[in-house]
PDB file of C-alpha atoms in Angstrom:
ATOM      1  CA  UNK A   1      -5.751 -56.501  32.437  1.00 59.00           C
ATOM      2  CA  UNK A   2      -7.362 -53.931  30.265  1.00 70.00           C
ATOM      3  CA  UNK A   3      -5.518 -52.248  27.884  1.00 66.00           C
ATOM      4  CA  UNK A   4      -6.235 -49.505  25.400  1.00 75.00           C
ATOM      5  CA  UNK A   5      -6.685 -51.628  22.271  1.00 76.00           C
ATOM      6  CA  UNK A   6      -8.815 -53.709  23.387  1.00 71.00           C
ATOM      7  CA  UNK A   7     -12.487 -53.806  21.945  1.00 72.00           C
ATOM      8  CA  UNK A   8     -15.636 -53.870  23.644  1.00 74.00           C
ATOM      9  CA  UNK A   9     -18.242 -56.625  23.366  1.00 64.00           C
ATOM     10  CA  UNK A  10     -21.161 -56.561  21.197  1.00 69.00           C
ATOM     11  CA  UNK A  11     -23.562 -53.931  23.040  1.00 64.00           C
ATOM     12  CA  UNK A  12     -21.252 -52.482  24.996  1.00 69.00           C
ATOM     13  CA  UNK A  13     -19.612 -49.122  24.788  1.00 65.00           C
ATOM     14  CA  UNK A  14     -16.291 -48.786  26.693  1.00 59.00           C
ATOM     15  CA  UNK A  15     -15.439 -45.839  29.418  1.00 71.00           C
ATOM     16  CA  UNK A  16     -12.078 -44.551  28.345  1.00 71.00           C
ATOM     17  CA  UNK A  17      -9.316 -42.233  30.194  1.00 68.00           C
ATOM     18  CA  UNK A  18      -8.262 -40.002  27.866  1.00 70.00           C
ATOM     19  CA  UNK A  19      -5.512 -37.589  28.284  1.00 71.00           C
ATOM     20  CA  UNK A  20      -4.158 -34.518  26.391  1.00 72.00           C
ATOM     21  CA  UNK A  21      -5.471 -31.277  24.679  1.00 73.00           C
ATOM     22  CA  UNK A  22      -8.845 -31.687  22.317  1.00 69.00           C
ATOM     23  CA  UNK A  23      -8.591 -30.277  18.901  1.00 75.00           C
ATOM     24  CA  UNK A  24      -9.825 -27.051  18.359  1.00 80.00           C
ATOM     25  CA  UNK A  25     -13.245 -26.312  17.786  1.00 79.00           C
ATOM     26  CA  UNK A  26     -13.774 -24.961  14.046  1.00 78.00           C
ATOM     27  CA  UNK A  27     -13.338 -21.543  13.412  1.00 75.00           C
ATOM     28  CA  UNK A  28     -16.943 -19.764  14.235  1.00 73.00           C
ATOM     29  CA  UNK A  29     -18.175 -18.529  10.677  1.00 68.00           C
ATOM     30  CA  UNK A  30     -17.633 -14.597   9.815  1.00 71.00           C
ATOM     31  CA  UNK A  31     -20.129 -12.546  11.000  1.00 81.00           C
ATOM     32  CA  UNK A  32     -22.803 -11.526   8.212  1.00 88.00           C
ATOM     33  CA  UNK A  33     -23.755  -8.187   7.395  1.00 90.00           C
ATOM     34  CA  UNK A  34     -26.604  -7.142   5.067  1.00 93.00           C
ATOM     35  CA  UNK A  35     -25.937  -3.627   3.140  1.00 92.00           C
ATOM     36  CA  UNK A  36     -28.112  -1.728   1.098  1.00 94.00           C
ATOM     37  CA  UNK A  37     -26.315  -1.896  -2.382  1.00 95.00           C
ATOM     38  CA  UNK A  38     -26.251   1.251  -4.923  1.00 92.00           C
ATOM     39  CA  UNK A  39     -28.792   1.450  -7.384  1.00 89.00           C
ATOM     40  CA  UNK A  40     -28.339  -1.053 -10.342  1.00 86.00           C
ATOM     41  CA  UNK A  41     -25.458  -2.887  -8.498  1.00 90.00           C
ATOM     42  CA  UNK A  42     -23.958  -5.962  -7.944  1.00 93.00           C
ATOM     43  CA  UNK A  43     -23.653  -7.687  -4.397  1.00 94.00           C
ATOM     44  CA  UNK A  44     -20.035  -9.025  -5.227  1.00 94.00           C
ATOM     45  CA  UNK A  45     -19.276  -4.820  -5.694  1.00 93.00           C
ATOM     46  CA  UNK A  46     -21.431  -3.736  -3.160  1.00 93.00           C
ATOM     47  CA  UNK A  47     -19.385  -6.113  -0.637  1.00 92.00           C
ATOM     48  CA  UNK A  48     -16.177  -5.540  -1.588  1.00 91.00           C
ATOM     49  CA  UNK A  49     -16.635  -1.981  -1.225  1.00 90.00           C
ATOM     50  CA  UNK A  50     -16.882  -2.326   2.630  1.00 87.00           C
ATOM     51  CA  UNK A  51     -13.668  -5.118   2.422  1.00 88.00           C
ATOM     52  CA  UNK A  52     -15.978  -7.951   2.711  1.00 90.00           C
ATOM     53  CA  UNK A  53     -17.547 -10.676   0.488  1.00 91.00           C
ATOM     54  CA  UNK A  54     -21.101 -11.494  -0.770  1.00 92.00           C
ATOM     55  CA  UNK A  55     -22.486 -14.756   1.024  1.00 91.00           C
ATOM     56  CA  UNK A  56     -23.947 -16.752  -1.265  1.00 90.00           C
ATOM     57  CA  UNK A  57     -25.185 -19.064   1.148  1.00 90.00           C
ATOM     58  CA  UNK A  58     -27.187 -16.461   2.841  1.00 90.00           C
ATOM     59  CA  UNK A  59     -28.610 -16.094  -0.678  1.00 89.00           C
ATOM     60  CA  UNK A  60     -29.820 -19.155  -1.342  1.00 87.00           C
ATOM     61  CA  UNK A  61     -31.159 -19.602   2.537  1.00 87.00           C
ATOM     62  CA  UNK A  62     -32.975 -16.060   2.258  1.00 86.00           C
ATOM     63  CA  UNK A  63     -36.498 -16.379   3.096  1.00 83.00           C
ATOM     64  CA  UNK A  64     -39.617 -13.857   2.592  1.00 83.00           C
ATOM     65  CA  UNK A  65     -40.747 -13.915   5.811  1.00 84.00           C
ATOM     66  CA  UNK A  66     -37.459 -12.584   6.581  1.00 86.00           C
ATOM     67  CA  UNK A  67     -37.578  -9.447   4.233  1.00 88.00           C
ATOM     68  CA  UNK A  68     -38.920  -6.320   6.961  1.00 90.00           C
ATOM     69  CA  UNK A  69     -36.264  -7.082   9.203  1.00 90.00           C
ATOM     70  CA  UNK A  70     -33.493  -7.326   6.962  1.00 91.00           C
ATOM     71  CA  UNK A  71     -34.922  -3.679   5.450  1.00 92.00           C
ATOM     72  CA  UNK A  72     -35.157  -2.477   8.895  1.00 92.00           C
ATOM     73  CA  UNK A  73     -31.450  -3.494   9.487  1.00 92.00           C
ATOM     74  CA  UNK A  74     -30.478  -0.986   6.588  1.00 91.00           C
ATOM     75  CA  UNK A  75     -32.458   1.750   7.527  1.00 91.00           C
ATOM     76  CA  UNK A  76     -35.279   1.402   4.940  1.00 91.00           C
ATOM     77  CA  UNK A  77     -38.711   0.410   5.791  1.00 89.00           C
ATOM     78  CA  UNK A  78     -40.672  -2.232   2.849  1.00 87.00           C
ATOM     79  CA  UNK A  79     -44.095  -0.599   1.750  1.00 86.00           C
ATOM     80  CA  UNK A  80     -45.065  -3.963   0.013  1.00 84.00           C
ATOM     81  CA  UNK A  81     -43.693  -7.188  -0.816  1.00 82.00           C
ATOM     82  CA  UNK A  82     -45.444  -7.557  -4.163  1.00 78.00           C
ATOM     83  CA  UNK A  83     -44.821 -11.255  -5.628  1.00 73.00           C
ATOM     84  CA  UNK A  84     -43.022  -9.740  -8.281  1.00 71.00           C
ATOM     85  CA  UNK A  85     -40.054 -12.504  -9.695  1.00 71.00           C
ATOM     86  CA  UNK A  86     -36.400  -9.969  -9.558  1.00 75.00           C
ATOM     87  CA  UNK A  87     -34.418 -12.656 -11.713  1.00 76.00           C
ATOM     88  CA  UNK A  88     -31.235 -13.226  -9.979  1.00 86.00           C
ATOM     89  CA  UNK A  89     -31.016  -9.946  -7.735  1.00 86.00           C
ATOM     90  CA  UNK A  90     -33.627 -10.477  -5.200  1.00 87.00           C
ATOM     91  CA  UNK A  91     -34.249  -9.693  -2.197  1.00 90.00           C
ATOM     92  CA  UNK A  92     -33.970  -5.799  -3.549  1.00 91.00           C
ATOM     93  CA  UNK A  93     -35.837  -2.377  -3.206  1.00 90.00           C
ATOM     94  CA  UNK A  94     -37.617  -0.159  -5.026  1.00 88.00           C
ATOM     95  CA  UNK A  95     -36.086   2.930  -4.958  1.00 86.00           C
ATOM     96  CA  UNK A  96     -35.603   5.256  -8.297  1.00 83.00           C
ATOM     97  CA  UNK A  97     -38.804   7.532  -7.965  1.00 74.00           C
ATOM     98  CA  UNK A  98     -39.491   7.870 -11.285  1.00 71.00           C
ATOM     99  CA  UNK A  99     -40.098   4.170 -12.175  1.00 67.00           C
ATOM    100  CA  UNK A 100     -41.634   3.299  -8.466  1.00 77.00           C
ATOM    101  CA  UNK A 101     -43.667   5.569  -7.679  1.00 70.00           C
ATOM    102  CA  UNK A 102     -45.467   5.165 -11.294  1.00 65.00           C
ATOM    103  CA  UNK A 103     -46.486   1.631 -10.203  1.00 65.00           C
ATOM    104  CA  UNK A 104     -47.131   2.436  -6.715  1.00 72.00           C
ATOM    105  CA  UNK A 105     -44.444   0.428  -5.618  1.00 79.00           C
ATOM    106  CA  UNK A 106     -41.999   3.345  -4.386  1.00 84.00           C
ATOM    107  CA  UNK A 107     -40.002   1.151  -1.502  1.00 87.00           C
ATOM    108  CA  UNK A 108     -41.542  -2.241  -2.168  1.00 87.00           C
ATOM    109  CA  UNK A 109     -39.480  -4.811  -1.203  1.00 87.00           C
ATOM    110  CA  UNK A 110     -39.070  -7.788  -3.896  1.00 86.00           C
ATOM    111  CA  UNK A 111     -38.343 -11.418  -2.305  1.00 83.00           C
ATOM    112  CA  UNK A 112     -38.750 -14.176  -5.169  1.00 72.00           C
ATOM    113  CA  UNK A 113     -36.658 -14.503  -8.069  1.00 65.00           C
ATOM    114  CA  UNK A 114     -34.570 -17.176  -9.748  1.00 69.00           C
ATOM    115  CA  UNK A 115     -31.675 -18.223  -7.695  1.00 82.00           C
ATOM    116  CA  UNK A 116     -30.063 -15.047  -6.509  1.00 88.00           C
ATOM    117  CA  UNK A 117     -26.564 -15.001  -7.377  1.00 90.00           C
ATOM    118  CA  UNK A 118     -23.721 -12.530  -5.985  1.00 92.00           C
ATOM    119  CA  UNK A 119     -23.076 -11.119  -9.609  1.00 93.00           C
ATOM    120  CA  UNK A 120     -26.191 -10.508 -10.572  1.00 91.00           C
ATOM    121  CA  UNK A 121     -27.593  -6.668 -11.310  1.00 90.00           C
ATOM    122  CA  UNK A 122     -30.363  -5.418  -9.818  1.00 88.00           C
ATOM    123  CA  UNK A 123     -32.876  -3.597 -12.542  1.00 85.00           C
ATOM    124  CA  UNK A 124     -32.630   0.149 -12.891  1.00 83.00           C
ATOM    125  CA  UNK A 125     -34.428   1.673 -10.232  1.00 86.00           C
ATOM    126  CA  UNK A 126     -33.693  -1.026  -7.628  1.00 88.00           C
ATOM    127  CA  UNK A 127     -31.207  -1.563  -4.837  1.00 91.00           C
ATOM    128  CA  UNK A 128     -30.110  -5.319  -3.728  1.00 92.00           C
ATOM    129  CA  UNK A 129     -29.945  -6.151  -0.333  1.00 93.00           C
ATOM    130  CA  UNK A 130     -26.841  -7.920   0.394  1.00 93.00           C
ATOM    131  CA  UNK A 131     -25.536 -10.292   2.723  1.00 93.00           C
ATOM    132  CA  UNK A 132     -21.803  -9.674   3.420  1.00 92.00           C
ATOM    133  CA  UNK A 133     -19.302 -11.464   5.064  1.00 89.00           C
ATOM    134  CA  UNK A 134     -15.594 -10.844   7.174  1.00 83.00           C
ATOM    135  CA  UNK A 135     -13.970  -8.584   8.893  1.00 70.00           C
ATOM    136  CA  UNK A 136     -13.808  -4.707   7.334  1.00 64.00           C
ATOM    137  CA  UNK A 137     -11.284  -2.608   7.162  1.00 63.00           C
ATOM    138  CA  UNK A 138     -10.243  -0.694  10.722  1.00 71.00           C
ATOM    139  CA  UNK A 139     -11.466   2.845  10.554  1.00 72.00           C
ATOM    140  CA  UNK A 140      -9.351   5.753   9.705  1.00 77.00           C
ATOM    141  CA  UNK A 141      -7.181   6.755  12.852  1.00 81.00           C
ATOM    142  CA  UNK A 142      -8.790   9.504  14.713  1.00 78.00           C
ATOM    143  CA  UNK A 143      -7.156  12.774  13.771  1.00 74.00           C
ATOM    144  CA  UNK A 144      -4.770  13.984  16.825  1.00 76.00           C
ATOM    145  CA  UNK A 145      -5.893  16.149  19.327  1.00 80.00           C
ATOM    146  CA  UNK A 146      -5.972  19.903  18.379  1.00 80.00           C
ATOM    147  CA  UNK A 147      -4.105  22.230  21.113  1.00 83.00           C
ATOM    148  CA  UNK A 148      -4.130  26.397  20.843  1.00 85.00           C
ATOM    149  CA  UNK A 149      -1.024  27.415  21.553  1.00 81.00           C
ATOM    150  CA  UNK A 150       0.037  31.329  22.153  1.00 84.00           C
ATOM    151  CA  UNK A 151       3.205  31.999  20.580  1.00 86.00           C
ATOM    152  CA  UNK A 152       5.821  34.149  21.384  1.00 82.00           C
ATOM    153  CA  UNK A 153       5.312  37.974  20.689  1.00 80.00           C
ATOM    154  CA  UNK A 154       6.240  37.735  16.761  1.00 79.00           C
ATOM    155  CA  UNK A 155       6.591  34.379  16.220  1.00 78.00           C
ATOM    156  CA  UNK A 156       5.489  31.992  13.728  1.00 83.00           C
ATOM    157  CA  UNK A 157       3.024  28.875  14.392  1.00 84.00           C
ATOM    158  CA  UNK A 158       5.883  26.774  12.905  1.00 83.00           C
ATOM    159  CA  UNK A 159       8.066  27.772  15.666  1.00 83.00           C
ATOM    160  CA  UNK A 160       5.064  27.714  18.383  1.00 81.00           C
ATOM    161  CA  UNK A 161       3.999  24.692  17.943  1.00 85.00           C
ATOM    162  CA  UNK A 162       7.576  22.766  17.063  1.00 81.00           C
ATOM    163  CA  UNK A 163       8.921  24.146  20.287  1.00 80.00           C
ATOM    164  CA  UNK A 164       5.885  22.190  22.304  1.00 80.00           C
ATOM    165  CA  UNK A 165       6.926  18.740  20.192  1.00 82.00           C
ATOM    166  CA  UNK A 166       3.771  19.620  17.990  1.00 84.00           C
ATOM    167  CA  UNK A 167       2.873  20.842  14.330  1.00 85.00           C
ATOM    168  CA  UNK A 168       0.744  23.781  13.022  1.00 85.00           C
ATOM    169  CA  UNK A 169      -2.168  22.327  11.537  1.00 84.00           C
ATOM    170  CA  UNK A 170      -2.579  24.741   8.056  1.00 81.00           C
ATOM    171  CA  UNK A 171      -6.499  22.841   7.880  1.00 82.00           C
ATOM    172  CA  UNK A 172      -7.446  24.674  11.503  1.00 83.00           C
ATOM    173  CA  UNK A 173      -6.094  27.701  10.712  1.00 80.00           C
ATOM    174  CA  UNK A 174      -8.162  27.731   6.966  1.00 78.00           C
ATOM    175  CA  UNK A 175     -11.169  26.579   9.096  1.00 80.00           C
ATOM    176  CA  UNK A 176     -10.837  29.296  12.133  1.00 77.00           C
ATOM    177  CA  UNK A 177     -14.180  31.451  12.141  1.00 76.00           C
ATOM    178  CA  UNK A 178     -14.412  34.646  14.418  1.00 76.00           C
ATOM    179  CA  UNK A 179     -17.588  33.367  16.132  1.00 73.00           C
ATOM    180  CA  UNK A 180     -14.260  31.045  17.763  1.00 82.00           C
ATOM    181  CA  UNK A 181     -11.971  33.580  19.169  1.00 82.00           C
ATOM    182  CA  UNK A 182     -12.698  34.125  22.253  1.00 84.00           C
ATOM    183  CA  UNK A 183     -13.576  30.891  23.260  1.00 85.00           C
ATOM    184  CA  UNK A 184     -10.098  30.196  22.106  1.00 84.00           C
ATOM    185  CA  UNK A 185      -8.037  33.166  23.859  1.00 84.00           C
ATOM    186  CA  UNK A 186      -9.904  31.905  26.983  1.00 86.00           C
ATOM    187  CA  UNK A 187      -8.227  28.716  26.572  1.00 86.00           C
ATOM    188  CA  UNK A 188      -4.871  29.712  26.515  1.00 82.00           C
ATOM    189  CA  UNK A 189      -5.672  32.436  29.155  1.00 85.00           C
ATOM    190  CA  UNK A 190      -5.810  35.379  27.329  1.00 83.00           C
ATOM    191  CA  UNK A 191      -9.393  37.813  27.665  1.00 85.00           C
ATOM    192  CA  UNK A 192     -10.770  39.226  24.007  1.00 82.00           C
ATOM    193  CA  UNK A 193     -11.012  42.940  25.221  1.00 82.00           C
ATOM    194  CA  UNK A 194     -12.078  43.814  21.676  1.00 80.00           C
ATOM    195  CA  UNK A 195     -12.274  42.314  18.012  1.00 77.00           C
ATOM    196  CA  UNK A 196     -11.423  44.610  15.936  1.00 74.00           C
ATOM    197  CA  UNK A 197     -11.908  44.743  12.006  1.00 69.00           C
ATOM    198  CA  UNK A 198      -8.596  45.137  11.322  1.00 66.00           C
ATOM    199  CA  UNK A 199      -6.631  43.017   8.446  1.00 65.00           C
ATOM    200  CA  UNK A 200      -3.193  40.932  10.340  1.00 68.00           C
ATOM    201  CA  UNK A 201      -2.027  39.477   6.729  1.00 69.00           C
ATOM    202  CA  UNK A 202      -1.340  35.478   7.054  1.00 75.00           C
ATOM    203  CA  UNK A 203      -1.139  35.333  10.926  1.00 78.00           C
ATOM    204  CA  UNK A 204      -4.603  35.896  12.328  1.00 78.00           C
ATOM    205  CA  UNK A 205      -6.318  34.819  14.625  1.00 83.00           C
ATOM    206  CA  UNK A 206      -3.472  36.559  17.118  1.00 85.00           C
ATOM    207  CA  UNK A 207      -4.208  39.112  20.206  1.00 82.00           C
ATOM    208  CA  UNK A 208      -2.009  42.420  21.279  1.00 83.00           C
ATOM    209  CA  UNK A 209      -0.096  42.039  23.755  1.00 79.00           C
ATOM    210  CA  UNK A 210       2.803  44.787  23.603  1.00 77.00           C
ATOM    211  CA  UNK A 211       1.881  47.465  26.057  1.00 70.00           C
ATOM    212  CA  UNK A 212       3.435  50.203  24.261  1.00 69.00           C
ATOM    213  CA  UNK A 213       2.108  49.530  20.438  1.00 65.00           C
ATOM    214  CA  UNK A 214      -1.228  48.493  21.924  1.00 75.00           C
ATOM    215  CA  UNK A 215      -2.642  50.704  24.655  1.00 67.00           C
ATOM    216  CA  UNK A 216      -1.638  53.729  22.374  1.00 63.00           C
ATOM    217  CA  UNK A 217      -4.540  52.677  20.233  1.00 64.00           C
ATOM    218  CA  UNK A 218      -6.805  51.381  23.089  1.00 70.00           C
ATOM    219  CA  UNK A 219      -5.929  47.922  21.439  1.00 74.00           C
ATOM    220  CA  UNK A 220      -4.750  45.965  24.452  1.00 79.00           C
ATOM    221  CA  UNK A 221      -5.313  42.569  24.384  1.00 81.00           C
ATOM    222  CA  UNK A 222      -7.826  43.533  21.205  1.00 81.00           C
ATOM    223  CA  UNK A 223      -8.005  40.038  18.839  1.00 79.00           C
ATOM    224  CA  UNK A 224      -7.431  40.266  15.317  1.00 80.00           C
ATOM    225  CA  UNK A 225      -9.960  37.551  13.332  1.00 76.00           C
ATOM    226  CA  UNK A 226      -9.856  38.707   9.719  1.00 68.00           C
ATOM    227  CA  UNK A 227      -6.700  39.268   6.902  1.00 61.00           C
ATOM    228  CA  UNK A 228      -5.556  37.099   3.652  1.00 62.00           C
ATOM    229  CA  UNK A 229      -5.512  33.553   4.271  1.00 72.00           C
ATOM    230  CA  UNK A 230      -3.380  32.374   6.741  1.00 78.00           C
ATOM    231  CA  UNK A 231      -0.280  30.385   7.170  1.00 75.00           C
ATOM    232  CA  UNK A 232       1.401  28.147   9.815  1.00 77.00           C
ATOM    233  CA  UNK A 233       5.000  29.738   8.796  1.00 75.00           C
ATOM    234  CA  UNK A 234       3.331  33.925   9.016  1.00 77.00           C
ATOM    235  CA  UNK A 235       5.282  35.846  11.706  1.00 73.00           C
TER     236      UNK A 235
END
């Protein structure tokens, strides 16, 4: 009767039910990202600037033969790849135009070096190329979606855009250029008939729309661009 414990002879390998849930494969490793690294840097700041880490592994495995397609992968293209030793900071680029372009070597790519280290700074005039590792930061939320609202007839934006469940952005209305107004009266389907020059104070951009104050001055539906700079809370 066989029985789990039981060994096999010499030169023979046993077939064995097995039952249950593997192990886990090991984590996959971080992806790597090389970045282009200010001038006179350090990898280890250069990394952590993005949220990630410098790879010294990648270091020490970096080869030559790999140095126009890691340049290529940070948007810079290697003019030469002089067998100049870097100390510690290679692989790194040329790039202060004062001191490469002197020696003809504006955008050469170094390779060789002592063992490149994380810490190390690249010379004056030079940019490391570093190999970064983990997972950066999420992006910034995208700013909410921007809706033109037309108030009330002498209302404020406050009030406008509170009684939709929204809030006056103060940035839009600093931004808001004349070249914009009609495209923006069409939206909330209202027709420019006219843009006159005339100063509205803190709440432009706004459009006539009382018959009686208006069509006296052949100002119907006329939309007011310019006055001081204005505010969400201007009536």
């Amino acid at each position: 009767t066989s029985t789990c414990a039981a060994m096999a002879p010499a030169d023979w390998q046993r077939l064995c039910p097995c039952f249950g849930t593997a192990p886990p494969s090991p984590p996959a490793p971080p992806p790597l990202t090389w970045i282009l690294a200010p001038t006179a840097s350090s990898c280890v700041d250069a990394c952590s600037t993005s949220g990630l880490a410098c790879d010294v592994r990648a270091l020490s495995a970096f080869a030559a033969v790999d140095m126009a397609s890691i340049a290529r992968s940070v948007g810079m293209q290697c003019t030469s790849l002089p067998p100049w030793s870097l100390d510690a900071s290679a692989p790194a680029i040329c790039t202060g135009y004062a001191a490469c372009s002197s020696s003809n070597a504006f955008h050469a790519c170094a390779t060789s070096g002592f063992t490149s280290t994380c810490a190390a700074m690249a010379p004056a005039d030079w940019q490391r190329l570093c190999p970064c590792f983990g997972t950066a930061p999420p992006s910034p939320p995208a700013p909410p979606p921007l809706t033109w609202i037309l108030a009330p007839t002498a209302s404020s934006c406050v009030d406008a855009c509170s009684t939709s469940g929204l809030a006056c952005d103060v940035r839009a209305l600093s931004a808001f250029a004349a070249v914009d107004m009609a495209s923006i009266a069409r939206s909330v389907g209202m027709q420019c008939t006219s843009l006159p020059p005339w100063s509205l104070d803190a709440s432009a951009p706004a459009i006539c729309t009382g018959y009686a104050a208006c069509s006296s001055s052949n100002a119907f539906h006329a939309c007011a661009t310019s006055g001081f700079t204005s505010t969400c809370a201007a009536m």
